[in-house]
Amino acid sequence: AQAPAAQPSPEAMVLALEGRAPYGAPALVRGERKQEPRVDRGDADVRHIDINFPKLKARGFVTPDAGSSQIAEEFRVIKRPIIRNAVGRRAVKHGNLVMVTRALPAEGKTFTSLNLALSIATEIDSTVLLVDGDVAHPSIPEIIGAPHGPGLLDLLTRDDLDFGDALVKTNIEKLSVLPA
């Protein structure tokens, strides 16, 4: 049996994102990437998950099958101006991109991001790509049952992956996820 591949440390991930090599490793010239052959996976290998709606609902999340609820109404209020900026007459540059961040740990960025994504994905003319950018503590895959990788960090550090290799389709037709 093969030994599992070692996971890079958070420090190694930061160095990789910055194009630097850790101490003692051969350095690449900035912008130079180790060339590896691209893998053609075809359409047969598209990753897909079925989100467990009862489990999400029990944890306080918006679900497409829940109908009207207090949390659904609260996120409906939040998403309206976001959608208006993205597609309305008052459109702003890159108005279709939304970033949820925090000042302190445990302020609810995952809860907010996932609920907002689920709420917007229920709109008639909206599709959502939920990108888990928390490479140090990714939690979206655990919550919705998605595989942890390959994901965003792999796309940034590996040449043998295409975007589709990291994308995870869901049972909500207009919601896809890019794990960290």
XYZ file of C-alpha atoms in Angstrom:
180
model
C 0.000 0.000 0.000
C 1.187 3.507 -0.757
C 1.795 5.976 2.026
C -0.533 8.988 1.894
C 0.963 12.149 0.410
C 2.184 14.636 2.997
C 0.074 17.760 3.317
C 2.016 20.998 2.881
C 2.336 23.176 5.964
C 0.523 26.546 5.996
C 3.935 28.233 5.737
C 4.773 26.214 2.599
C 1.404 27.183 1.093
C 2.058 30.882 1.667
C 5.536 30.547 0.160
C 4.079 28.732 -2.852
C 1.495 31.473 -3.358
C 4.241 34.079 -3.214
C 6.435 32.107 -5.620
C 9.184 31.501 -3.047
C 10.814 28.247 -2.021
C 11.214 27.222 1.616
C 14.724 27.300 3.098
C 16.863 24.550 1.623
C 14.585 23.853 -1.365
C 15.533 24.732 -4.945
C 14.119 28.144 -5.797
C 12.211 28.902 -8.975
C 12.620 32.185 -10.763
C 9.537 34.331 -10.126
C 6.923 33.518 -12.728
C 8.625 30.218 -13.654
C 6.651 27.093 -12.950
C 7.664 23.501 -12.967
C 6.074 22.084 -16.097
C 4.001 18.989 -15.524
C 1.782 17.359 -18.116
C -1.869 18.369 -18.012
C -4.280 15.594 -17.222
C -7.331 15.314 -19.488
C -10.082 13.911 -17.300
C -12.982 14.321 -19.732
C -16.566 15.032 -18.678
C -16.982 11.630 -17.023
C -14.989 12.704 -13.974
C -16.938 15.861 -13.066
C -17.184 15.960 -9.296
C -20.719 16.163 -7.957
C -22.185 16.087 -4.459
C -25.699 15.908 -3.105
C -26.014 18.424 -0.304
C -27.934 17.012 2.651
C -30.686 19.637 3.098
C -32.115 18.288 6.391
C -28.618 18.354 7.928
C -28.052 21.942 6.727
C -31.467 23.046 7.979
C -30.752 21.516 11.399
C -27.558 23.631 11.564
C -29.502 26.836 10.792
C -28.744 27.195 7.080
C -31.052 28.299 4.283
C -32.211 25.379 2.150
C -34.043 25.486 -1.181
C -36.714 23.088 0.074
C -37.476 24.986 3.305
C -39.844 27.610 1.921
C -40.263 30.626 4.153
C -38.265 30.885 7.357
C -36.755 33.686 9.412
C -33.212 32.938 8.209
C -34.379 32.721 4.584
C -36.078 36.117 4.918
C -32.979 37.682 6.503
C -30.740 36.496 3.668
C -33.340 37.550 1.108
C -32.961 41.106 2.460
C -29.159 40.872 2.252
C -29.035 39.428 -1.263
C -31.378 41.925 -2.956
C -28.912 44.855 -3.073
C -26.105 42.488 -4.044
C -28.075 41.185 -7.014
C -29.175 44.731 -7.906
C -25.518 45.857 -8.008
C -24.491 42.823 -10.032
C -27.084 43.073 -12.802
C -29.114 46.238 -12.298
C -28.781 49.712 -13.731
C -26.658 50.724 -10.744
C -24.085 48.077 -11.609
C -20.624 48.596 -10.195
C -17.393 47.270 -11.684
C -17.082 43.598 -10.682
C -20.423 43.910 -8.914
C -21.007 40.205 -9.364
C -18.141 39.334 -6.993
C -18.820 39.196 -3.276
C -16.198 38.607 -0.597
C -17.101 37.771 2.973
C -14.288 38.353 5.446
C -13.862 38.971 9.158
C -12.029 41.041 11.730
C -11.941 38.317 14.383
C -12.212 34.509 14.360
C -15.638 32.870 14.710
C -17.635 35.867 13.469
C -19.667 33.764 11.030
C -18.043 34.189 7.632
C -18.694 30.562 6.642
C -22.285 30.742 7.881
C -22.845 34.002 6.001
C -21.059 32.898 2.817
C -22.863 29.594 2.531
C -26.285 31.052 3.364
C -25.789 33.889 0.885
C -24.669 31.434 -1.820
C -27.629 29.138 -1.155
C -30.045 32.070 -1.173
C -28.723 33.584 -4.413
C -28.665 30.158 -6.118
C -32.439 29.947 -5.658
C -32.947 33.033 -7.842
C -34.195 32.452 -11.391
C -31.376 34.225 -13.236
C -28.456 33.767 -10.836
C -25.693 31.207 -10.646
C -23.197 30.995 -7.811
C -19.630 29.790 -7.517
C -18.813 29.558 -3.814
C -15.040 29.775 -3.361
C -13.688 28.656 0.011
C -10.672 30.937 0.353
C -9.839 29.901 3.918
C -6.878 27.652 3.104
C -5.772 27.491 6.746
C -9.129 26.286 8.119
C -11.448 25.222 5.284
C -14.884 24.340 6.639
C -17.267 24.487 3.694
C -16.398 20.969 2.442
C -17.232 19.476 5.851
C -20.530 21.342 6.108
C -21.859 20.399 2.660
C -20.097 17.051 2.268
C -17.715 18.100 -0.520
C -14.266 16.619 -1.055
C -11.436 18.783 0.304
C -9.311 18.704 -2.818
C -8.195 19.436 -5.339
C -9.204 23.028 -4.778
C -8.175 26.668 -4.958
C -4.691 26.194 -3.544
C -4.029 23.310 -5.930
C -5.091 25.449 -8.889
C -2.673 28.170 -7.804
C 0.293 25.863 -7.254
C -0.073 23.052 -9.810
C 0.107 23.226 -13.595
C -1.438 19.802 -14.164
C -4.925 20.892 -13.068
C -7.624 22.688 -14.974
C -10.332 24.702 -13.243
C -12.855 21.931 -13.908
C -10.686 19.458 -12.004
C -11.263 21.414 -8.794
C -14.889 22.459 -9.318
C -17.594 20.571 -7.420
C -21.129 20.624 -8.828
C -24.022 20.272 -6.392
C -27.602 19.052 -6.448
C -28.576 22.732 -6.547
C -28.304 23.277 -10.288
C -27.052 26.854 -10.010
C -24.535 26.308 -7.183
C -20.963 25.054 -7.628
C -18.191 25.015 -5.035
C -14.432 25.500 -5.264
C -12.931 24.031 -2.063
C -9.881 25.696 -0.507
